[in-house]
Coordinates of C-alpha atoms and ligand atoms in Angstrom, one line a residue:
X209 CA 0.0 0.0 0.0
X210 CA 1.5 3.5 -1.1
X211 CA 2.0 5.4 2.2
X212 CA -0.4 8.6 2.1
X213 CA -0.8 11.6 4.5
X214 CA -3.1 10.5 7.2
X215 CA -6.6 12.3 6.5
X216 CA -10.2 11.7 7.7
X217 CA -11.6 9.9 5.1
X218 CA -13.5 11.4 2.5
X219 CA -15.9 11.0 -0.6
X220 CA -16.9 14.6 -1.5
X221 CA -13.3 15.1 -3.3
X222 CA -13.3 15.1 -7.2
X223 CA -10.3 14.5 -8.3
X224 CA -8.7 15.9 -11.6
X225 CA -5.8 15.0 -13.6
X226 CA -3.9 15.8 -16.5
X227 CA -1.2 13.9 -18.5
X228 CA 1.6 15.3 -20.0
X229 CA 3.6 12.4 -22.0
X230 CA 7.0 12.1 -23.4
X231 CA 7.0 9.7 -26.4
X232 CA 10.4 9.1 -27.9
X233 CA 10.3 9.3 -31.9
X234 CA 11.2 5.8 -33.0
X235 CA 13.5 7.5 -36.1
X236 CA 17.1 5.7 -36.3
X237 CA 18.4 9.3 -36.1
X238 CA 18.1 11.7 -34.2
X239 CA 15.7 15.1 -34.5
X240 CA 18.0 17.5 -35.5
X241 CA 21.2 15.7 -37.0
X242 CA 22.1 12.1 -38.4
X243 CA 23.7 10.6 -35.3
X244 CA 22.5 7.3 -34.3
X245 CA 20.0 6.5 -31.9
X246 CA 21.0 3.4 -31.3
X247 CA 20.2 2.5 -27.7
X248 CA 23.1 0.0 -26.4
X249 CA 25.8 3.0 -27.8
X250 CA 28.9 3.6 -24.9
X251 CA 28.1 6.5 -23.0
X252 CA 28.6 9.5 -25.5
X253 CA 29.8 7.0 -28.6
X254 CA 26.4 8.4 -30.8
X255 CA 26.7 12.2 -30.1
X256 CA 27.7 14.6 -33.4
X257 CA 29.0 17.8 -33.0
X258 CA 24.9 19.4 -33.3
X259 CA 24.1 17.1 -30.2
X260 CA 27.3 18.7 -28.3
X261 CA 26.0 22.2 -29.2
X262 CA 29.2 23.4 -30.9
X263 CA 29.2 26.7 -32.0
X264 CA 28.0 27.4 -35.7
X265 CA 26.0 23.8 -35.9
X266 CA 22.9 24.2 -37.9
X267 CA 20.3 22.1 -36.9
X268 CA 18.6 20.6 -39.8
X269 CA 15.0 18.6 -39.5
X270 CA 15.1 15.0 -40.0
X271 CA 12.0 14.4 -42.2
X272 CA 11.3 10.9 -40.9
X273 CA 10.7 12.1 -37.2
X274 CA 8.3 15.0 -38.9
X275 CA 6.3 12.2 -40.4
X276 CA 6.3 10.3 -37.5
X277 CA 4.9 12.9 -35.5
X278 CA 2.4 13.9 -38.3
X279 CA 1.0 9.9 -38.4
X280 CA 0.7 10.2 -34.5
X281 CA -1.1 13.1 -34.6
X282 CA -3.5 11.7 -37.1
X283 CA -4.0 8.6 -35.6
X284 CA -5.6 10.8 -32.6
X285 CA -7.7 12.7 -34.8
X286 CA -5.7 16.0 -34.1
X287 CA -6.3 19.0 -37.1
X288 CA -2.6 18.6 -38.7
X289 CA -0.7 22.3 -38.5
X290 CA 0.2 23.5 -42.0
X291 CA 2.8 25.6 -40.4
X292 CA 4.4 25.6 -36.9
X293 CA 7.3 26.6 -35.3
X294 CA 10.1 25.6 -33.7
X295 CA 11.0 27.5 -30.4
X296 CA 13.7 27.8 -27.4
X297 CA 13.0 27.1 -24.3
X298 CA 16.0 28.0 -22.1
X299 CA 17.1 26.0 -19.0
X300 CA 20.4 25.7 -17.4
X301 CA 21.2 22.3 -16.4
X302 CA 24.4 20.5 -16.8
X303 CA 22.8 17.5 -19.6
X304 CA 21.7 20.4 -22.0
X305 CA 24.5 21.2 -23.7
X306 CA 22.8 23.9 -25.6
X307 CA 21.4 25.9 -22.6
X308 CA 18.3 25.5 -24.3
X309 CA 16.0 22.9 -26.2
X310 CA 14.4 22.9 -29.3
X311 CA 10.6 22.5 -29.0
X312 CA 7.3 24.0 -30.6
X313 CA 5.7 26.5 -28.2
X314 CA 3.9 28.8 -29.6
X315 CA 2.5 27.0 -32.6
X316 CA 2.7 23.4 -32.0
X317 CA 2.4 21.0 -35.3
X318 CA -1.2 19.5 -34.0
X319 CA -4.1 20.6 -31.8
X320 CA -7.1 19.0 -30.6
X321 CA -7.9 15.5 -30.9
X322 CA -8.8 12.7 -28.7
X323 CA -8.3 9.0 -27.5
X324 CA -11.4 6.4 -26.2
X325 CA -10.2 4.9 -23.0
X326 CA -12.0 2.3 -20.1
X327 CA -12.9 4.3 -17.4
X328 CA -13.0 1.9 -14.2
X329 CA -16.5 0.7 -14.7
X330 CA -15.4 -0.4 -18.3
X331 CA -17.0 1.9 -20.3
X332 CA -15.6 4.0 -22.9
X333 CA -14.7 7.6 -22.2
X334 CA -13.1 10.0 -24.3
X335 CA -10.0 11.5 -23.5
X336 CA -9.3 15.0 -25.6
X337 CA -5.3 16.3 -26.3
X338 CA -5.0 19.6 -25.9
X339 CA -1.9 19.4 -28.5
X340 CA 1.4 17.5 -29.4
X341 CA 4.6 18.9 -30.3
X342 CA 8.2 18.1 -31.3
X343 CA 10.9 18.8 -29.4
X344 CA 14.4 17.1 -28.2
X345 CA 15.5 15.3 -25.4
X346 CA 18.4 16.3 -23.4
X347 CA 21.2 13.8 -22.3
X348 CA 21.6 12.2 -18.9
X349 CA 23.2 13.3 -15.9
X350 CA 25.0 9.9 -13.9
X351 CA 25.1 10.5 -10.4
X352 CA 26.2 7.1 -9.2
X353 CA 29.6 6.8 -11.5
X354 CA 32.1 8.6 -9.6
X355 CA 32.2 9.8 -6.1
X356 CA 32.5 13.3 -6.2
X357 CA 31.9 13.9 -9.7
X358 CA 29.0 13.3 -12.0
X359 CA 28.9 12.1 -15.5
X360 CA 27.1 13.0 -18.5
X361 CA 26.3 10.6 -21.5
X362 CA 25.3 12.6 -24.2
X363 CA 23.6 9.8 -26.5
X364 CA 19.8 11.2 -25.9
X365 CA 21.0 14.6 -26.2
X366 CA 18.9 15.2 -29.5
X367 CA 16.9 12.2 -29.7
X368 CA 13.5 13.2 -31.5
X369 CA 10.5 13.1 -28.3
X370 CA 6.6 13.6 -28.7
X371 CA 5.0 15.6 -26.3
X372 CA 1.5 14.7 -26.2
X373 CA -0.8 16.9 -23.7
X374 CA -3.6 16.3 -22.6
X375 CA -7.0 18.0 -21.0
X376 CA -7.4 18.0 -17.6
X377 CA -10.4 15.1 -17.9
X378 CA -9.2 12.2 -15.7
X379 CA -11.1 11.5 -12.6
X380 CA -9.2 8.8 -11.5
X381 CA -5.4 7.1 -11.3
X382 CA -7.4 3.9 -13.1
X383 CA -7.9 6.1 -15.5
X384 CA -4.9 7.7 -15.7
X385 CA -3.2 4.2 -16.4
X386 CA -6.0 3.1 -18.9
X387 CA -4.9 6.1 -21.2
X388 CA -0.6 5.2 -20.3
X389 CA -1.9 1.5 -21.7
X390 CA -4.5 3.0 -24.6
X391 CA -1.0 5.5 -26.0
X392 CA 1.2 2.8 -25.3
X393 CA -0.6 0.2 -27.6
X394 CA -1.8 3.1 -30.4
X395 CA 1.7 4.1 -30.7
X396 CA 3.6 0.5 -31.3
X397 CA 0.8 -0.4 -33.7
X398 CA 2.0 3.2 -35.3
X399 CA 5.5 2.0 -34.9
X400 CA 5.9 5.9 -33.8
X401 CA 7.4 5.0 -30.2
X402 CA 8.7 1.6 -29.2
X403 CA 6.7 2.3 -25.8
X404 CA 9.5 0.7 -23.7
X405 CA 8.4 2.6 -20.3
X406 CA 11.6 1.0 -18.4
X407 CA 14.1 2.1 -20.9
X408 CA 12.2 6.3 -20.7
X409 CA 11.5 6.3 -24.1
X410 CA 7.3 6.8 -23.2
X411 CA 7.4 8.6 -19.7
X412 CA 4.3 11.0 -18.2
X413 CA 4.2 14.0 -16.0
X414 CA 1.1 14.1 -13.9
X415 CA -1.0 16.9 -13.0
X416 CA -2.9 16.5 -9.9
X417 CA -5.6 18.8 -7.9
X418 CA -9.0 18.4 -5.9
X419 CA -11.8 20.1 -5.9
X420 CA -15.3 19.7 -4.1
X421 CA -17.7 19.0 -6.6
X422 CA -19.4 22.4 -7.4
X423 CA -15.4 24.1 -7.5
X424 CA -13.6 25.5 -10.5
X425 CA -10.7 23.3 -10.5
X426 CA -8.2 23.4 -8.0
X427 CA -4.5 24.4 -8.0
X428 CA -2.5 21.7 -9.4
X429 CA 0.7 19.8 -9.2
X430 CA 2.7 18.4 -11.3
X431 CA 4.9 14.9 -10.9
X432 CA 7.8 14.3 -13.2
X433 CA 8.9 11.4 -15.5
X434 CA 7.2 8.5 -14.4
X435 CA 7.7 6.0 -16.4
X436 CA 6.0 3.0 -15.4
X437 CA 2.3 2.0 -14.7
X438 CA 2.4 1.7 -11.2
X439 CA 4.5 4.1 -10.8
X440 CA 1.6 6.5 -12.3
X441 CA -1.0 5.1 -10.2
X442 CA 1.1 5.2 -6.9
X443 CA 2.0 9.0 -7.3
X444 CA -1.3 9.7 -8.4
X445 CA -3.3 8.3 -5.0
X446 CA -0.8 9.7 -2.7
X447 CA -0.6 13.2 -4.7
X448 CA -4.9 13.1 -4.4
X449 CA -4.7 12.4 -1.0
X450 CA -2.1 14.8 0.3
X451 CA -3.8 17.2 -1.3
X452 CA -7.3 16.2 0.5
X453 CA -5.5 16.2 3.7
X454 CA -4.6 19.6 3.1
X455 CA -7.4 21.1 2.3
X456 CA -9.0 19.3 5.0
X457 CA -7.1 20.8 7.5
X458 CA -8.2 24.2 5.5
X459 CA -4.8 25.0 4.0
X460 CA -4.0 25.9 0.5
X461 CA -2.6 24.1 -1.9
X462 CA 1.3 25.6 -3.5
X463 CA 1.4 25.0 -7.1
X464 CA 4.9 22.7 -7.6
X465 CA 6.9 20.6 -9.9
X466 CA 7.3 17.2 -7.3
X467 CA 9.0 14.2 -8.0
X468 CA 8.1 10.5 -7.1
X469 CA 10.3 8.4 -4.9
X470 CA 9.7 4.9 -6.0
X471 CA 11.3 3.3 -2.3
X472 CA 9.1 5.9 -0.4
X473 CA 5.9 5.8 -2.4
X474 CA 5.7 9.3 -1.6
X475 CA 6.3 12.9 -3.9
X476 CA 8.5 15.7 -3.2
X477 CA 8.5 18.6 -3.9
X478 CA 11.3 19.7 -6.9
X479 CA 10.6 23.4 -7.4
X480 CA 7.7 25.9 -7.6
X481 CA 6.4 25.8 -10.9
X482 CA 7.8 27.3 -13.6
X483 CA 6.3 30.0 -15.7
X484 CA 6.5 30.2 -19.8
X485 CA 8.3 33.5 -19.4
X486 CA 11.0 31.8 -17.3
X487 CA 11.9 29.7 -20.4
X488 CA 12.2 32.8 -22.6
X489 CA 10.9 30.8 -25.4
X490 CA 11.6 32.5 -28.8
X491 CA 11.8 31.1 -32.2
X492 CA 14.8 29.5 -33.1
X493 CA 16.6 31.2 -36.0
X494 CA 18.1 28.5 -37.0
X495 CA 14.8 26.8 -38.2
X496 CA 12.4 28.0 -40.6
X497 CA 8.7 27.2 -40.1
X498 CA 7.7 23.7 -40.4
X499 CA 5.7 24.0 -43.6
X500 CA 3.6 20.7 -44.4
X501 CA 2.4 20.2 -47.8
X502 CA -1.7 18.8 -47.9
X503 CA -0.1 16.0 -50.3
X504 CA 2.6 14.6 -47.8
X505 CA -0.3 14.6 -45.0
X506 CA -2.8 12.9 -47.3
X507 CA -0.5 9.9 -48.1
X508 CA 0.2 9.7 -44.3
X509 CA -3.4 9.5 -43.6
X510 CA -3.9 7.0 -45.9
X511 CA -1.0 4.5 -44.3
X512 CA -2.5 4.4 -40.9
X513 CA -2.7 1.1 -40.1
X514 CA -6.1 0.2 -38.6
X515 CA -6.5 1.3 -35.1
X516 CA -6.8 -0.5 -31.6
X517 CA -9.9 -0.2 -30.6
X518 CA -11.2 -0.7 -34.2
X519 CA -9.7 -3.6 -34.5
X520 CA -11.1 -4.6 -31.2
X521 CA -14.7 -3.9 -32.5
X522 CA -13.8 -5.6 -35.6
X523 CA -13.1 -8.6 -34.3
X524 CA -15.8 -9.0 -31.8
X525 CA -18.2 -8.4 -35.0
X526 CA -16.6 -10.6 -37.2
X527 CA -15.2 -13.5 -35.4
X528 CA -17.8 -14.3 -32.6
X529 CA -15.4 -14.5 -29.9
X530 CA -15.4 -13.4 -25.9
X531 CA -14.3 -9.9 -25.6
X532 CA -11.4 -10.7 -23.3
X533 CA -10.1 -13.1 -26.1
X534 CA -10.3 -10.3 -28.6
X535 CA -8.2 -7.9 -25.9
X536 CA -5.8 -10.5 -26.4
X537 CA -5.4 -11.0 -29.3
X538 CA -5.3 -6.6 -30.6
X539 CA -2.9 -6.5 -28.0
X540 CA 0.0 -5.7 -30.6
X541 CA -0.3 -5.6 -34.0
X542 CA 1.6 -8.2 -34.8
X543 CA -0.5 -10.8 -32.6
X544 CA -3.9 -9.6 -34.1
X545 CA -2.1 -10.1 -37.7
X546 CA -1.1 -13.8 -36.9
X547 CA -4.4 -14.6 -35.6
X548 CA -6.4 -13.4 -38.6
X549 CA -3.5 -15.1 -41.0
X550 CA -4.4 -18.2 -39.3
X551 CA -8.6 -17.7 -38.7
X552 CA -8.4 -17.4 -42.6
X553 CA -8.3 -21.0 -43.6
X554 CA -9.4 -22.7 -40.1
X555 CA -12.1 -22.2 -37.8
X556 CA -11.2 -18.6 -36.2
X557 CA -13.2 -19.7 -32.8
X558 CA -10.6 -22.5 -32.6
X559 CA -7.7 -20.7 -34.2
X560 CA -8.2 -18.2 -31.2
X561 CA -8.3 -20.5 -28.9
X562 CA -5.2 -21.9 -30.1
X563 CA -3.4 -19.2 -30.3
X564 CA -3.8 -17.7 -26.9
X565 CA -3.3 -20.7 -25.2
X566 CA -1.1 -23.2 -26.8
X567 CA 1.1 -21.1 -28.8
X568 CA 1.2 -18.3 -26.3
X569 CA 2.7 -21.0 -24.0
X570 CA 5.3 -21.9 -26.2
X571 CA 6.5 -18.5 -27.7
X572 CA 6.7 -17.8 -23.3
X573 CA 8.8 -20.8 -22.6
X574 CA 11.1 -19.9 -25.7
X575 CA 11.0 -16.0 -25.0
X576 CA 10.0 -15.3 -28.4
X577 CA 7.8 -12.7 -30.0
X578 CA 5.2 -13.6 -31.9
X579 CA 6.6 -12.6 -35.2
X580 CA 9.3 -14.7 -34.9
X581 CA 7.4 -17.8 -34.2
X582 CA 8.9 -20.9 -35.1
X583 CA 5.1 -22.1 -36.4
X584 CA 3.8 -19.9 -38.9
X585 CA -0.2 -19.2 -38.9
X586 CA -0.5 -21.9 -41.9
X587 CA 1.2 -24.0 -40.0
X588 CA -0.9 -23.7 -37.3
X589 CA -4.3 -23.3 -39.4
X590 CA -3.5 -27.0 -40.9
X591 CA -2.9 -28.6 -37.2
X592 CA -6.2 -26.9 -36.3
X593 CA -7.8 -28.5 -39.2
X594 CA -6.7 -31.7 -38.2
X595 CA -8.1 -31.4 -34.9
X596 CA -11.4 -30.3 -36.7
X597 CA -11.2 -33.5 -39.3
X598 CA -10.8 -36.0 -36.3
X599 CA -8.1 -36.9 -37.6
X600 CA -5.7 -35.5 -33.9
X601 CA -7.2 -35.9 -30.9
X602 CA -6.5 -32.5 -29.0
X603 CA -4.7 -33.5 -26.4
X604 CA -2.1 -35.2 -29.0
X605 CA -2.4 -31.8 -31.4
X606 CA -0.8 -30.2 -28.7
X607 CA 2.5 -32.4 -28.7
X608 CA 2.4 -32.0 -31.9
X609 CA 2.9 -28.2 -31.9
X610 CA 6.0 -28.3 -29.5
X611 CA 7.4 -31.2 -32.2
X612 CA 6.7 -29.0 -35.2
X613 CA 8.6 -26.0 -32.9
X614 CA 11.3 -28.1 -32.4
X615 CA 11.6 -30.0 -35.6
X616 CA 10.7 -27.4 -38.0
X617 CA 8.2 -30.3 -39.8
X618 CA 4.7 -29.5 -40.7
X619 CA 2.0 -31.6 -38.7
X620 CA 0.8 -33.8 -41.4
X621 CA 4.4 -35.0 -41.6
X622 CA 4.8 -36.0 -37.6
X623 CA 1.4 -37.4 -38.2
X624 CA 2.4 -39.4 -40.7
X625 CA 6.1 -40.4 -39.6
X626 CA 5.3 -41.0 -35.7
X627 CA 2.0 -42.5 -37.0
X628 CA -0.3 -40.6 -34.8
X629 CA -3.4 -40.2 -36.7
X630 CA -6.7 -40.9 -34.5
X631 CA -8.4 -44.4 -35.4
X632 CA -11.9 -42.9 -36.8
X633 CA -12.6 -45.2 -39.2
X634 CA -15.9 -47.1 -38.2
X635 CA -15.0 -50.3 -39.1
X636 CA -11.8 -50.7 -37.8
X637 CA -13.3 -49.3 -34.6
X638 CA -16.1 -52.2 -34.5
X639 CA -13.8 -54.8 -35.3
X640 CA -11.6 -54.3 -32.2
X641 CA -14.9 -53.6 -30.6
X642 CA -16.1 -57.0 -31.7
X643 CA -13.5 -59.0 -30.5
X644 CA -13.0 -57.2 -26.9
X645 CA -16.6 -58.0 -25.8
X646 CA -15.9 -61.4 -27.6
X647 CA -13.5 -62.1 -25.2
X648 CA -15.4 -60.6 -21.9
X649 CA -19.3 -62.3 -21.9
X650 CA -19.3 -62.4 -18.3
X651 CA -18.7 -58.2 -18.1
X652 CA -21.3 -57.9 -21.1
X653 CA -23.9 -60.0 -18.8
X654 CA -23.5 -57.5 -16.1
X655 CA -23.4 -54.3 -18.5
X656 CA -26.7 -55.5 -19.6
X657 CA -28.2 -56.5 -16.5
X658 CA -27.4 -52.6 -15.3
X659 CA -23.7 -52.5 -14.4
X660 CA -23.4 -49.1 -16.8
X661 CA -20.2 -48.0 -15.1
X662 CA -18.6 -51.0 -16.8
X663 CA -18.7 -48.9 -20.1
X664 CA -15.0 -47.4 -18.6
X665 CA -13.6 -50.7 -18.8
X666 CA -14.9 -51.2 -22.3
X667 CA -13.3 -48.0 -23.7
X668 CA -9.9 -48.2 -21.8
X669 CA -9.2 -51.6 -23.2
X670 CA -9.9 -50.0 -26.8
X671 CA -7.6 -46.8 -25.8
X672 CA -4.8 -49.2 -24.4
X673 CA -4.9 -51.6 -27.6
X674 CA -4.7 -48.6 -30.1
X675 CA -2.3 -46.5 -27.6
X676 CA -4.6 -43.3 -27.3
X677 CA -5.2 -42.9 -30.8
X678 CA -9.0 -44.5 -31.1
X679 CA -11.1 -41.1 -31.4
X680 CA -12.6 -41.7 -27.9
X681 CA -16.4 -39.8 -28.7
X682 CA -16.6 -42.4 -31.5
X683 CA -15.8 -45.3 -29.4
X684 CA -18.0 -44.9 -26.9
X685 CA -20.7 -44.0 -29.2
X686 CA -20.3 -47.3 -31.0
X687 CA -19.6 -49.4 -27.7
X688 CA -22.8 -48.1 -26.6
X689 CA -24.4 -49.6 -29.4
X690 CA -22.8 -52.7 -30.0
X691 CA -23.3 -53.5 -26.1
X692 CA -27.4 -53.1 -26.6
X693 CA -27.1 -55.8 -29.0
X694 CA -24.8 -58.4 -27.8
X695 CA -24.2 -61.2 -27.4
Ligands
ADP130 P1 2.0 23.9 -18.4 O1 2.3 24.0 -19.8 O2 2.4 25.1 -17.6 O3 2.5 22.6 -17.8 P2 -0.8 23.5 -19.0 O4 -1.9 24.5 -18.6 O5 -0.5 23.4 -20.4 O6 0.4 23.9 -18.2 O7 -1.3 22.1 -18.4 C1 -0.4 21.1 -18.4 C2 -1.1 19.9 -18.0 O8 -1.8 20.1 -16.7 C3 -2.2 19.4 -18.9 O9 -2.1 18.0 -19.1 C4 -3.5 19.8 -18.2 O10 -4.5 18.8 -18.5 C5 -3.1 19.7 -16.8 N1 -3.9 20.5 -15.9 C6 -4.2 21.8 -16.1 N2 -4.9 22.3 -15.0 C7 -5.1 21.3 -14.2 C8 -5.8 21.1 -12.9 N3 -6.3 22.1 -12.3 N4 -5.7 19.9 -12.4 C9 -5.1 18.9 -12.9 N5 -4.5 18.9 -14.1 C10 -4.4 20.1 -14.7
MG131 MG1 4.1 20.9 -17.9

C-alpha cells in the first residue's frame, strides 16, 4: 500500500488530472542531426558535433521524425498544423548542452484530438489532447559513477520526443493508467514509439488537484517522469490524497513541480512551478517554419494502419469470440495479424483459442515474440484442421505443436512419420470392438443386467490396444451400441 498523508476519510473530493507524455520518436536518427539513436551506444559513442552544441552547428530537421509525428497526430484525430514553429525554451542544467532545447511552443504541429479509454467501470470515455509537439530530449546526468563527480552521456542529447498533452479530464489514477496503456498500444501499432516505459522512451508528467464538486478546478501539481504503470498510479493516489489532507485541514494548496520516490511511495516537492516567461521561449533562427504540404499529410493519412480499438470492435463483430479473447489478441499488432493469417483458412473460434493458449505458452517458454514464431499461422491453421477432421485428438495436437517448434516439420508429416493419426474409421473401430466383448461375456452379462459403469472398462481396453489414438467420442458412441445388442 503507497503510504499517504493521514486524513479523515473522504468521498466529496473530485479528483482531476492531466497527463503530459513524453513519447520518444522511433527514427534511427536523431531530431536534428544524423547521429544514431542506437540505444546499447557507450556512454557518449552516438553524439555529433549538433548534439554537443558546438558553436556554428545548424540544426537541420530530420523528415522521418516529422512524419512520425504527423502519423501520431492523425491517428488521434488532431487537425494537422500547415505551419508551426520551432521554439527555445531555455534552462540551465548541466545535460543540456545547448542551454536551451528545441521544442514547438507557440504554434505546435497538432491541436485537438482525442483517445477512447475504459474508465474503471469499463465503459468508454473519451480523453481529448490539448496538443502534441516536437521537441528534443536532453542527455543524462550519472550520479552514481564517480564519487564526487558526475557524469554525462550525451547519447539522448537530440533524440526526437513527442509531447502529447492532454486535457485535464481524468477522474481517477485507473484512468490515468487506462490512457498510459490505450498511447502505449496506439503508438507501437503506429510503430511511432517503441513504448519501452523502463528504458524512458514513453514517460508521463502528472498533474494533480481536488476540488469539491461544485469548485472550478483546483491548484495543481505536477509529478515528473514517471515512467512505469504503477508508478503513475502510486503518485497519483498519494498526490490526491495529500492534497485532500490539506485542504482538509483548510490550508492551501502551493502550485509545484514534485518528484516521485519509488522506495518511499511518496512525492516531493522539486521546485515551484515554472512560468513560460522563465523559459524565454523565442523562435529559433536557425529553423524556418515547419511548412507541411496537404499531399505529404494525405498519403500519411492514408497509411495508418487500422487502429486499436477498431480492430477490437472488428473482431468482436466478425469473429464471434469473448471480448477478453479479442483484448488478447489486438494487444499488438503483430499478434492480431497472426491470428487473422491463421482464422483465414481454419475455424477462427478455434484458431483463437489456439493461439492464446497453446502457442502463447510456447513462444513464453522460448521467450520469443510472436513474429518470430517458429510455427507460422499456416502451420498452425493446418494442425487446427486436423483437430477439426478428427483426424488429432487434442490432447495429441498439442504435442504435436511443440514437435513441429522443435523440428521445423509441418504436422501432417509427424502425423504421418510418428503415425499418430486418430483411429476414426468405423469399421476398424467395430472390429476391435467385436473381438474385446468377444473375449469378456461375463462383463457384457453384467453391462446388460445394469452394471453401466462398466462402459469405462470397455473403452480403456480400446484406448490401451490402439495407444490413445482411437477417437474416444466415436468409441464410446459405438460401444454403446454394439453393447445393446450383444451377445
Ligand atoms: P504547463 O504548460 O504550464 O505545464 P498547462 O496548462 O498546459 O500547463 O497544463 C499542463 C497539464 O496540466 C495538462 O495536461 C492539463 O490537463 C493539466 N492541468 C491543467 N490544469 C489542471 C488542474 N487544475 N488539475 C489537474 N491537471 C491540470
Ligand atoms: Mg508541464
Amino acid at each position: 500500500m503507497p503510504r499517504t498523508p493521514s486524513s479523515a476519510p473522504s468521498t466529496s473530493w473530485d479528483i482531476v488530472i492531466g497527463l503530459e507524455v513524453h513519447a520518444q520518436i522511433a527514427s534511427t536518427s536523431k531530431l536534428f542531426s544524423r547521429t544514431s539513436t542506437q540505444p546499447f551506444a557507450d556512454a557518449n559513442s552516438s553524439v555529433s558535433l549538433i548534439d554537443a552544441a558546438m558553436p556554428g552547428m545548424l540544426p537541420i530537421p530530420n523528415q522521418k521524425c516529422i512524419d512520425q509525428a504527423i502519423t501520431t497526430a492523425l491517428a488521434f484525430d488532431a487537425d494537422i498544423q500547415h505551419v508551426s514553429l520551432f521554439d527555445r525554451k531555455h534552462y540551465f542544467y548541466p545535460d543540456l548542452p545547448q542551454g536551451y532545447q528545441i521544442s514547438q511552443y507557440h504554434k505546435p504541429i497538432a491541436l485537438g484530438g482525442h483517445i477512447t479509454i475504459d474508465d474503471d467501470k469499463g465503459q468508454p470515455k473519451d480523453i481529448p489532447l490539448t496538443r502534441l509537439h516536437i521537441e528534443q530530449d536532453a542527455g543524462k546526468s550519472l550520479h552514481d559513477l564517480f564519487p564526487h563527480a558526475t557524469a554525462i552521456d550525451l547519447n539522448r542529447s537530440g533524440v526526437g520526443l513527442m509531447e502529447i498533452v492532454f486535457e485535464p479530464s481524468l477522474r481517477s489514477s485507473g484512468e490515468a493508467v487506462s490512457l498510459m496503456h490505450a498511447i502505449r498500444q496506439l503508438l507501437r501499432y503506429l510503430g511511432t514509439c517503441d513504448g519501452n516505459m523502463e528504458a524512458g522512451n514513453l514517460r508521463a508528467d502528472v498533474n494533480v488537484s481536488v476540488r469539491q464538486p461544485h469548485e472550478p478546478l483546483g491548484t495543481r501539481c505536477e509529478i515528473k517522469n514517471l515512467n512505469s504503470m504503477r508508478f503513475i498510479q502510486q503518485a497519483i493516489d498519494y498526490e490526491a490524497q495529500r492534497h485532500i489532507s490539506l485542504r482538509e485541514k483548510g490550508q492551501t494548496i502551493t502550485q509545484q513541480t514534485r518528484l516521485f520516490n519509488t522506495n518511499t511511495q511518496r512525492t516531493y516537492a522539486m521546485r515551484s512551478k515554472e512560468e513560460a516567461h522563465d523559459y524565454r521561449y523565442f523562435p529559433d533562427p536557425d529553423l524556418p517554419p515547419l511548412v507541411l504540404d496537404p499531399a505529404r499529410i494525405q498519403k500519411l493519412k492514408e497509411q495508418l494502419p487500422e487502429r486499436p480499438r477498431e480492430k477490437y470492435q472488428r473482431f468482436l463483430k466478425d469473429y464471434g469470440l469473448k471480448k477478453d479473447d479479442v483484448a488478447l489478441l489486438v494487444a499488438e499488432r503483430d499478434i492480431a495479424q497472426f491470428f487473422e493469417e491463421t482464422a483465414r483458412t481454419t475455424n477462427p473460434v478455434q484458431a483463437a483459442r489456439w493461439v492464446i493458449g497453446p502457442l502463447f505458452a510456447l513462444l513464453n517458454k522460448r521467450q520469443t515474440p510472436i513474429q518470430d514464431s517458429p510455427i507460422s499461422p499456416q502451420r498452425l491453421s493446418a494442425l487446427i484442421d486436423a483437430v477439426e477432421d478428427g483426424t488429432l485428438s487434442e490432447r495429441t495436437a498439442k504435442d504435436v505443436l511443440i514437435t513441429m517448434a522443435t523440428s521445423g516439420k509441418t504436422a501432417r508429416d509427424i502425423i504421418q512419420q510418428e503415425n499418430l493419426a486418430q483411429i476414426s474409421d468405423d469399421n476398424v473401430l467395430n472390429a476391435k470392438i467385436h473381438a474385446l466383448l468377444q473375449a469378456h461375456p461375463d462383463k457384457v452379462t453384467a453391462y446388460q443386467q445394469g452394471k453401466t459403469r462398466l462402459l469405462g472398462f470397455f473403452v480403456g481396453e480400446i484406448m490401451r490396444e490402439t495407444k490413445g489414438k482411437a477417437h474416444p467420442q466415436k468409441v464410446n458412441a459405438l460401444l454403446q451400441e454394439k453393447l445393446k445388442k450383444a451377445p
